[in-house]
Amino acid sequence: MSTGDVRRLLLEVGVEEMPASAARAGLEQLAQTGARLLVENRLLTAEAAADSVKVVGTPRRLTLIVEEMPEVQRTEVHEIKGPPAKIAFDGDGKPAPAAVGFAKAQGVAVDALDVREVDGGDYLFAVKELSAQSAAQVLPGVLGKLIESLEFTKTMRWGNDRFRFIRPIRWLTALYGSELVSFEVGGVSSGRLTYGHRFLAEGPFELTNAGQYEKVMLAAQVAVDHRDRRDQIERMVIKAAAETGGRAFADPTDVKVLDEVTFLVEDPHVVVGDFDQEFLKIPRAALVTAMKSHQRYFPIEDKSGSLSPRFAVIHNGDPAAAERIQRGHERVLRARLADAAFFFEEDTKTPLAAKVDKLKTVVWQAELGSMYDKTVRLQALAGHLA
């Protein structure tokens, strides 16, 4: 295929901030369903779709890019097997209802049907040639159907429209080369405008060609490729930890935080915060849970492998305000750790053995007694099994 008969296709679905899990699910569906629909509509072959279709995204956008989209559909000839010839014609050789019905269902004339031998028997065949339309004619329907096909665990409606999506759609950018692909989904019409970072370069920005997308996103303070953004964040955190004399990503579960943080920011920057060394008296698991599960921070270890009173955090704000951002995160974590310290101290004041009698007041099941009764039975069973 020559380079003169292909163009780049761009579809960007701009939304309010999505949860990280929804963004990942949306991109996966966008790639799979997008490729399938383009193949079904004869715009790409399966091999071309595997090579040419890619997706990128942030918390505010799901983007499909096809690097080489042909300008016209492929022509195809379909041969559809029909009923046996012996029931398709009467004794005089005239078409019977079986032949007439088959021809009508396939949209061909009865006299255009062929009779062919298959496995020792004669059968009717309808031969249909699917004409080729231009991609510009086909794409509006394909892209609209693609967006409407995306499914999420939880969806919402907004305005007066019945359409549901993970978050309200705020803009649709759809270009085929320099040509606008016009369609509407959820009351939003597609256009040439895209938007940048919510605070640092909101926009709008006009695209004259689909090939400008990455360049415009970079100028708009958006690291649009989630794979590159993930690598960038990982390098930032590792470097920031090393500058404190420590290390990050010592725990395999840190990768889960990295995957989530990737879809929480569009223009990642890192700051390192501190917390009071007194909090290190709390069990490590409690500290790590407060940092990773609650705040999506990256704990930093010292050279000996012990937890240090520092953490790295990726933010989506103005790097000029890094000091203020750092203080804000330190304040939030301080409150989290204070809660953890309080509950740990309170829980350890009374040993677990001292709480066994309280199980007598907790019903396990109306006919089986209390949690205490269950405990006694389990003790007996464990002894017997041992």
Short mmCIF file of C-alpha atoms in Angstrom, two decimals:
data_model
loop_
_atom_site.label_atom_id
_atom_site.label_comp_id
_atom_site.label_asym_id
_atom_site.label_seq_id
_atom_site.Cartn_x
_atom_site.Cartn_y
_atom_site.Cartn_z
CA MET A 1 0.00 0.00 0.00
CA SER A 2 1.50 3.32 -0.97
CA THR A 3 1.76 6.18 1.45
CA GLY A 4 -0.47 8.30 -0.79
CA ASP A 5 -3.64 6.33 -0.08
CA VAL A 6 -3.51 6.33 3.73
CA ARG A 7 -4.05 8.95 6.39
CA ARG A 8 -3.77 9.11 10.17
CA LEU A 9 -6.95 8.72 12.19
CA LEU A 10 -7.33 10.40 15.58
CA LEU A 11 -10.21 10.00 18.02
CA GLU A 12 -10.00 11.65 21.44
CA VAL A 13 -12.82 11.32 23.97
CA GLY A 14 -12.41 14.11 26.54
CA VAL A 15 -14.11 13.55 29.89
CA GLU A 16 -14.17 14.66 33.49
CA GLU A 17 -11.46 12.92 35.54
CA MET A 18 -11.92 9.15 35.54
CA PRO A 19 -10.82 6.65 38.19
CA ALA A 20 -7.55 4.98 37.26
CA SER A 21 -9.16 1.55 36.86
CA ALA A 22 -11.80 2.96 34.50
CA ALA A 23 -9.18 4.69 32.34
CA ARG A 24 -7.27 1.43 31.93
CA ALA A 25 -10.45 -0.51 31.13
CA GLY A 26 -11.56 2.15 28.66
CA LEU A 27 -8.27 2.10 26.79
CA GLU A 28 -8.25 -1.67 26.58
CA GLN A 29 -11.76 -1.70 25.12
CA LEU A 30 -10.98 1.21 22.81
CA ALA A 31 -8.08 -0.74 21.30
CA GLN A 32 -9.86 -4.09 21.01
CA THR A 33 -13.28 -2.88 19.87
CA GLY A 34 -11.77 -0.17 17.68
CA ALA A 35 -9.65 -2.69 15.82
CA ARG A 36 -12.59 -5.09 15.48
CA LEU A 37 -14.95 -2.45 14.09
CA LEU A 38 -12.37 -1.18 11.61
CA VAL A 39 -11.78 -4.72 10.38
CA GLU A 40 -15.51 -5.49 10.19
CA ASN A 41 -16.07 -2.32 8.19
CA ARG A 42 -13.32 -3.30 5.75
CA LEU A 43 -11.13 -0.34 6.58
CA LEU A 44 -8.27 -2.46 7.94
CA THR A 45 -7.15 -6.04 7.73
CA ALA A 46 -6.55 -7.90 10.99
CA GLU A 47 -2.80 -7.73 10.37
CA ALA A 48 -2.90 -4.00 9.65
CA ALA A 49 -5.00 -3.37 12.76
CA ALA A 50 -2.45 -5.16 14.93
CA ASP A 51 0.33 -2.97 13.53
CA SER A 52 -1.44 0.36 13.13
CA VAL A 53 -3.99 0.74 15.96
CA LYS A 54 -2.79 2.17 19.27
CA VAL A 55 -4.34 3.88 22.26
CA VAL A 56 -3.04 6.46 24.72
CA GLY A 57 -4.77 8.11 27.63
CA THR A 58 -4.84 10.18 30.79
CA PRO A 59 -7.44 10.71 33.54
CA ARG A 60 -9.22 13.15 31.20
CA ARG A 61 -8.96 11.52 27.79
CA LEU A 62 -9.21 8.20 25.96
CA THR A 63 -7.49 8.40 22.59
CA LEU A 64 -7.45 6.05 19.61
CA ILE A 65 -4.84 6.54 16.90
CA VAL A 66 -4.59 4.61 13.63
CA GLU A 67 -1.33 5.46 11.94
CA GLU A 68 -2.29 4.30 8.45
CA MET A 69 -5.96 4.30 7.55
CA PRO A 70 -6.81 3.62 3.87
CA GLU A 71 -8.95 6.19 2.10
CA VAL A 72 -11.43 3.58 0.83
CA GLN A 73 -12.85 0.30 2.06
CA ARG A 74 -11.71 -3.00 0.63
CA THR A 75 -14.04 -4.52 -1.97
CA GLU A 76 -15.11 -8.02 -1.03
CA VAL A 77 -16.93 -10.81 -2.78
CA HIS A 78 -19.12 -12.95 -0.52
CA GLU A 79 -20.39 -16.35 -1.63
CA ILE A 80 -23.32 -17.50 0.51
CA LYS A 81 -24.49 -21.09 0.37
CA GLY A 82 -28.25 -21.54 0.14
CA PRO A 83 -30.80 -24.37 0.02
CA PRO A 84 -30.34 -27.58 -2.03
CA ALA A 85 -31.15 -27.12 -5.71
CA LYS A 86 -33.68 -29.99 -5.62
CA ILE A 87 -36.04 -27.96 -3.44
CA ALA A 88 -35.18 -24.61 -4.99
CA PHE A 89 -36.84 -25.34 -8.32
CA ASP A 90 -40.10 -27.04 -9.29
CA GLY A 91 -40.53 -29.77 -11.91
CA ASP A 92 -40.59 -27.20 -14.72
CA GLY A 93 -37.31 -25.69 -13.55
CA LYS A 94 -38.96 -22.54 -12.26
CA PRO A 95 -37.81 -20.98 -8.93
CA ALA A 96 -39.63 -22.40 -5.93
CA PRO A 97 -40.34 -20.41 -2.74
CA ALA A 98 -37.04 -21.65 -1.26
CA ALA A 99 -35.06 -20.01 -4.08
CA VAL A 100 -37.16 -16.85 -4.09
CA GLY A 101 -36.84 -16.45 -0.31
CA PHE A 102 -33.08 -17.05 -0.37
CA ALA A 103 -32.55 -14.51 -3.15
CA LYS A 104 -34.64 -11.92 -1.34
CA ALA A 105 -32.79 -12.48 1.95
CA GLN A 106 -29.45 -11.96 0.20
CA GLY A 107 -30.58 -8.96 -1.83
CA VAL A 108 -29.90 -10.50 -5.23
CA ALA A 109 -32.08 -11.41 -8.23
CA VAL A 110 -33.27 -15.01 -8.47
CA ASP A 111 -31.73 -15.41 -11.93
CA ALA A 112 -28.36 -14.30 -10.47
CA LEU A 113 -28.17 -17.35 -8.20
CA ASP A 114 -25.61 -20.01 -9.06
CA VAL A 115 -25.94 -23.78 -8.69
CA ARG A 116 -22.78 -25.49 -7.47
CA GLU A 117 -21.88 -28.98 -6.42
CA VAL A 118 -20.85 -29.36 -2.79
CA ASP A 119 -20.07 -32.75 -1.23
CA GLY A 120 -21.92 -34.59 -4.00
CA GLY A 121 -25.02 -32.39 -3.88
CA ASP A 122 -26.15 -29.31 -5.80
CA TYR A 123 -26.81 -26.13 -3.83
CA LEU A 124 -27.78 -22.54 -4.58
CA PHE A 125 -25.16 -19.84 -4.07
CA ALA A 126 -25.59 -16.10 -3.93
CA VAL A 127 -22.53 -14.13 -5.04
CA LYS A 128 -22.44 -10.59 -3.67
CA GLU A 129 -19.78 -8.00 -4.29
CA LEU A 130 -19.58 -5.42 -1.51
CA SER A 131 -18.74 -2.08 -3.04
CA ALA A 132 -16.14 0.17 -1.45
CA GLN A 133 -17.10 3.45 0.20
CA SER A 134 -14.66 6.12 1.20
CA ALA A 135 -13.33 6.00 4.75
CA ALA A 136 -14.69 9.50 5.29
CA GLN A 137 -18.21 8.16 4.69
CA VAL A 138 -17.83 5.14 6.95
CA LEU A 139 -15.87 6.56 9.90
CA PRO A 140 -18.62 8.72 11.50
CA GLY A 141 -20.76 5.68 12.13
CA VAL A 142 -17.83 3.52 13.21
CA LEU A 143 -16.46 6.05 15.73
CA GLY A 144 -19.87 6.82 17.19
CA LYS A 145 -20.59 3.12 17.63
CA LEU A 146 -17.15 2.60 19.16
CA ILE A 147 -17.69 5.19 21.90
CA GLU A 148 -21.19 3.93 22.63
CA SER A 149 -19.86 0.37 22.97
CA LEU A 150 -17.48 1.16 25.85
CA GLU A 151 -18.64 -0.44 29.09
CA PHE A 152 -17.68 0.44 32.66
CA THR A 153 -18.53 -1.02 36.05
CA LYS A 154 -20.31 2.18 37.05
CA THR A 155 -21.69 4.72 34.60
CA MET A 156 -23.60 7.98 34.89
CA ARG A 157 -25.99 10.21 32.99
CA TRP A 158 -25.82 13.98 32.80
CA GLY A 159 -28.02 16.69 31.36
CA ASN A 160 -31.18 15.46 29.68
CA ASP A 161 -29.55 12.78 27.54
CA ARG A 162 -30.15 9.08 28.20
CA PHE A 163 -26.60 8.20 27.15
CA ARG A 164 -24.42 6.75 29.92
CA PHE A 165 -20.64 6.87 30.29
CA ILE A 166 -18.01 6.62 33.00
CA ARG A 167 -17.93 10.44 33.31
CA PRO A 168 -19.54 13.31 31.38
CA ILE A 169 -18.05 13.71 27.91
CA ARG A 170 -16.80 17.29 27.49
CA TRP A 171 -15.30 17.17 24.01
CA LEU A 172 -14.76 14.84 21.06
CA THR A 173 -11.83 15.34 18.71
CA ALA A 174 -12.00 13.33 15.49
CA LEU A 175 -9.73 13.89 12.50
CA TYR A 176 -8.95 11.76 9.48
CA GLY A 177 -5.78 13.36 8.24
CA SER A 178 -6.80 17.00 7.99
CA GLU A 179 -10.47 16.15 7.48
CA LEU A 180 -12.98 16.46 10.32
CA VAL A 181 -14.99 13.31 11.08
CA SER A 182 -18.40 14.64 12.09
CA PHE A 183 -20.67 12.71 14.44
CA GLU A 184 -22.40 13.16 17.80
CA VAL A 185 -22.42 11.09 20.99
CA GLY A 186 -24.14 11.98 24.24
CA GLY A 187 -25.13 15.41 22.96
CA VAL A 188 -21.51 16.32 22.15
CA SER A 189 -20.47 16.95 18.54
CA SER A 190 -17.02 16.07 17.31
CA GLY A 191 -14.64 18.83 16.31
CA ARG A 192 -11.03 19.91 15.89
CA LEU A 193 -10.58 21.27 19.41
CA THR A 194 -8.74 19.51 22.18
CA TYR A 195 -7.88 20.61 25.71
CA GLY A 196 -4.69 20.52 27.71
CA HIS A 197 -3.78 20.32 31.38
CA ARG A 198 -6.68 21.54 33.47
CA PHE A 199 -4.63 24.16 35.35
CA LEU A 200 -1.41 24.72 33.43
CA ALA A 201 -2.59 24.93 29.80
CA GLU A 202 -6.31 24.38 29.56
CA GLY A 203 -6.82 25.58 25.99
CA PRO A 204 -8.71 24.92 23.78
CA PHE A 205 -6.18 24.00 21.13
CA GLU A 206 -7.18 23.54 17.50
CA LEU A 207 -5.80 20.67 15.45
CA THR A 208 -5.53 21.13 11.70
CA ASN A 209 -4.17 17.62 11.20
CA ALA A 210 -4.24 14.37 13.16
CA GLY A 211 -0.46 14.22 12.98
CA GLN A 212 -0.16 17.25 15.25
CA TYR A 213 -1.71 15.55 18.24
CA GLU A 214 1.32 14.53 20.29
CA LYS A 215 3.09 17.84 19.61
CA VAL A 216 0.04 19.84 20.69
CA MET A 217 -0.40 17.70 23.80
CA LEU A 218 3.22 18.29 24.77
CA ALA A 219 2.75 22.04 24.42
CA ALA A 220 -0.47 21.72 26.43
CA GLN A 221 1.41 20.19 29.41
CA VAL A 222 -0.03 16.71 28.87
CA ALA A 223 2.12 13.56 28.76
CA VAL A 224 -0.54 11.78 26.75
CA ASP A 225 1.09 8.36 26.29
CA HIS A 226 0.38 6.43 29.49
CA ARG A 227 3.25 4.02 28.86
CA ASP A 228 5.78 6.84 28.59
CA ARG A 229 4.16 8.60 31.55
CA ARG A 230 4.51 5.48 33.68
CA ASP A 231 8.21 5.18 32.83
CA GLN A 232 8.68 8.87 33.53
CA ILE A 233 7.07 8.59 36.96
CA GLU A 234 9.15 5.55 37.86
CA ARG A 235 12.37 7.34 36.94
CA MET A 236 11.31 10.42 38.89
CA VAL A 237 10.59 8.47 42.06
CA ILE A 238 13.78 6.41 41.86
CA LYS A 239 15.87 9.55 41.33
CA ALA A 240 14.12 11.47 44.11
CA ALA A 241 14.65 8.61 46.56
CA ALA A 242 18.33 8.28 45.58
CA GLU A 243 18.86 11.99 46.22
CA THR A 244 17.81 11.42 49.83
CA GLY A 245 20.27 8.53 50.13
CA GLY A 246 17.47 5.97 50.03
CA ARG A 247 15.63 3.81 47.53
CA ALA A 248 12.09 3.34 46.27
CA PHE A 249 10.26 0.37 44.73
CA ALA A 250 11.76 -2.01 47.27
CA ASP A 251 8.36 -3.70 47.66
CA PRO A 252 6.75 -5.40 44.62
CA THR A 253 3.39 -3.88 45.58
CA ASP A 254 4.83 -0.44 44.83
CA VAL A 255 4.23 -1.28 41.16
CA LYS A 256 0.49 -1.32 41.84
CA VAL A 257 0.74 2.21 43.20
CA LEU A 258 2.76 3.20 40.13
CA ASP A 259 0.09 1.82 37.80
CA GLU A 260 -2.61 3.74 39.62
CA VAL A 261 -0.70 7.01 39.91
CA THR A 262 -0.03 6.88 36.16
CA PHE A 263 -3.74 7.49 35.60
CA LEU A 264 -4.11 10.15 38.28
CA VAL A 265 -1.94 12.79 36.60
CA GLU A 266 -1.41 14.30 33.15
CA ASP A 267 1.82 16.20 33.79
CA PRO A 268 3.73 14.33 36.52
CA HIS A 269 6.13 16.00 38.93
CA VAL A 270 7.69 14.57 42.10
CA VAL A 271 8.26 15.98 45.57
CA VAL A 272 9.76 14.27 48.61
CA GLY A 273 8.08 14.78 51.95
CA ASP A 274 9.10 14.01 55.53
CA PHE A 275 7.27 12.82 58.60
CA ASP A 276 8.22 12.67 62.28
CA GLN A 277 10.60 9.85 63.16
CA GLU A 278 8.39 9.07 66.16
CA PHE A 279 5.91 7.50 63.73
CA LEU A 280 8.50 4.84 62.86
CA LYS A 281 7.54 3.16 66.14
CA ILE A 282 4.31 2.13 64.44
CA PRO A 283 4.53 -1.27 62.70
CA ARG A 284 5.81 -0.95 59.16
CA ALA A 285 2.65 -2.44 57.68
CA ALA A 286 0.53 0.32 59.19
CA LEU A 287 2.85 3.05 57.90
CA VAL A 288 3.02 1.58 54.41
CA THR A 289 -0.75 1.13 54.24
CA ALA A 290 -1.30 4.77 55.17
CA MET A 291 1.16 5.92 52.51
CA LYS A 292 0.33 3.59 49.64
CA SER A 293 -3.30 2.50 50.00
CA HIS A 294 -4.66 5.75 51.41
CA GLN A 295 -2.48 8.42 49.78
CA ARG A 296 -0.76 6.74 46.78
CA TYR A 297 2.66 7.76 48.07
CA PHE A 298 5.89 5.86 47.52
CA PRO A 299 7.67 4.86 50.77
CA ILE A 300 11.44 5.35 50.81
CA GLU A 301 13.81 2.91 52.49
CA ASP A 302 17.27 3.69 53.83
CA LYS A 303 20.36 1.75 52.77
CA SER A 304 19.80 -0.88 55.46
CA GLY A 305 16.33 -1.67 54.15
CA SER A 306 14.50 0.00 57.03
CA LEU A 307 11.67 2.41 56.37
CA SER A 308 12.91 6.01 56.41
CA PRO A 309 10.79 8.99 57.53
CA ARG A 310 10.43 10.12 53.91
CA PHE A 311 8.09 9.48 51.03
CA ALA A 312 7.84 10.45 47.37
CA VAL A 313 4.60 11.76 45.91
CA ILE A 314 3.67 12.43 42.29
CA HIS A 315 1.56 15.54 41.78
CA ASN A 316 -0.27 17.12 38.86
CA GLY A 317 0.22 20.72 39.90
CA ASP A 318 2.49 23.61 39.03
CA PRO A 319 6.14 22.67 39.71
CA ALA A 320 6.72 26.27 40.78
CA ALA A 321 4.48 25.52 43.77
CA ALA A 322 6.38 22.36 44.72
CA GLU A 323 7.21 23.54 48.23
CA ARG A 324 3.58 24.33 49.02
CA ILE A 325 2.46 21.03 47.51
CA GLN A 326 5.02 19.19 49.63
CA ARG A 327 3.79 20.85 52.83
CA GLY A 328 0.21 19.96 51.95
CA HIS A 329 1.02 16.29 51.50
CA GLU A 330 3.08 16.23 54.70
CA ARG A 331 0.13 17.69 56.61
CA VAL A 332 -2.27 15.11 55.20
CA LEU A 333 0.07 12.20 55.96
CA ARG A 334 0.75 13.49 59.45
CA ALA A 335 -2.96 13.23 60.22
CA ARG A 336 -3.13 9.73 58.73
CA LEU A 337 -0.17 8.53 60.76
CA ALA A 338 -1.49 10.14 63.93
CA ASP A 339 -4.69 8.12 63.48
CA ALA A 340 -2.68 4.95 62.86
CA ALA A 341 -0.56 5.57 65.97
CA PHE A 342 -3.66 6.21 68.11
CA PHE A 343 -5.47 3.05 67.02
CA PHE A 344 -2.35 0.92 67.32
CA GLU A 345 -1.69 2.16 70.86
CA GLU A 346 -5.30 1.71 71.89
CA ASP A 347 -5.51 -1.78 70.40
CA THR A 348 -2.34 -2.96 72.12
CA LYS A 349 -3.40 -1.74 75.56
CA THR A 350 -5.60 -4.82 75.91
CA PRO A 351 -4.26 -8.25 74.84
CA LEU A 352 -6.47 -10.30 72.55
CA ALA A 353 -6.89 -13.00 75.19
CA ALA A 354 -8.64 -10.48 77.44
CA LYS A 355 -11.32 -9.95 74.80
CA VAL A 356 -12.41 -13.56 74.46
CA ASP A 357 -15.28 -13.28 76.95
CA LYS A 358 -16.75 -10.42 74.93
CA LEU A 359 -17.42 -12.90 72.14
CA LYS A 360 -20.27 -14.25 74.27
CA THR A 361 -22.25 -11.10 73.48
CA VAL A 362 -21.88 -11.47 69.69
CA VAL A 363 -24.42 -13.77 68.03
CA TRP A 364 -22.92 -16.13 65.45
CA GLN A 365 -26.14 -17.79 64.36
CA ALA A 366 -29.44 -17.95 66.19
CA GLU A 367 -29.45 -21.77 66.53
CA LEU A 368 -25.70 -22.18 66.88
CA GLY A 369 -25.00 -19.71 69.62
CA SER A 370 -22.47 -16.92 69.97
CA MET A 371 -19.04 -16.27 68.48
CA TYR A 372 -17.66 -17.60 71.78
CA ASP A 373 -19.49 -20.91 71.27
CA LYS A 374 -18.10 -21.10 67.75
CA THR A 375 -14.59 -20.46 69.07
CA VAL A 376 -14.89 -23.27 71.60
CA ARG A 377 -16.05 -25.66 68.87
CA LEU A 378 -13.15 -24.65 66.63
CA GLN A 379 -10.72 -25.26 69.50
CA ALA A 380 -12.09 -28.76 69.95
CA LEU A 381 -12.01 -29.49 66.23
CA ALA A 382 -8.45 -28.19 65.88
CA GLY A 383 -7.30 -30.37 68.76
CA HIS A 384 -9.02 -33.40 67.29
CA LEU A 385 -7.49 -32.82 63.83
CA ALA A 386 -4.04 -32.20 65.28
#
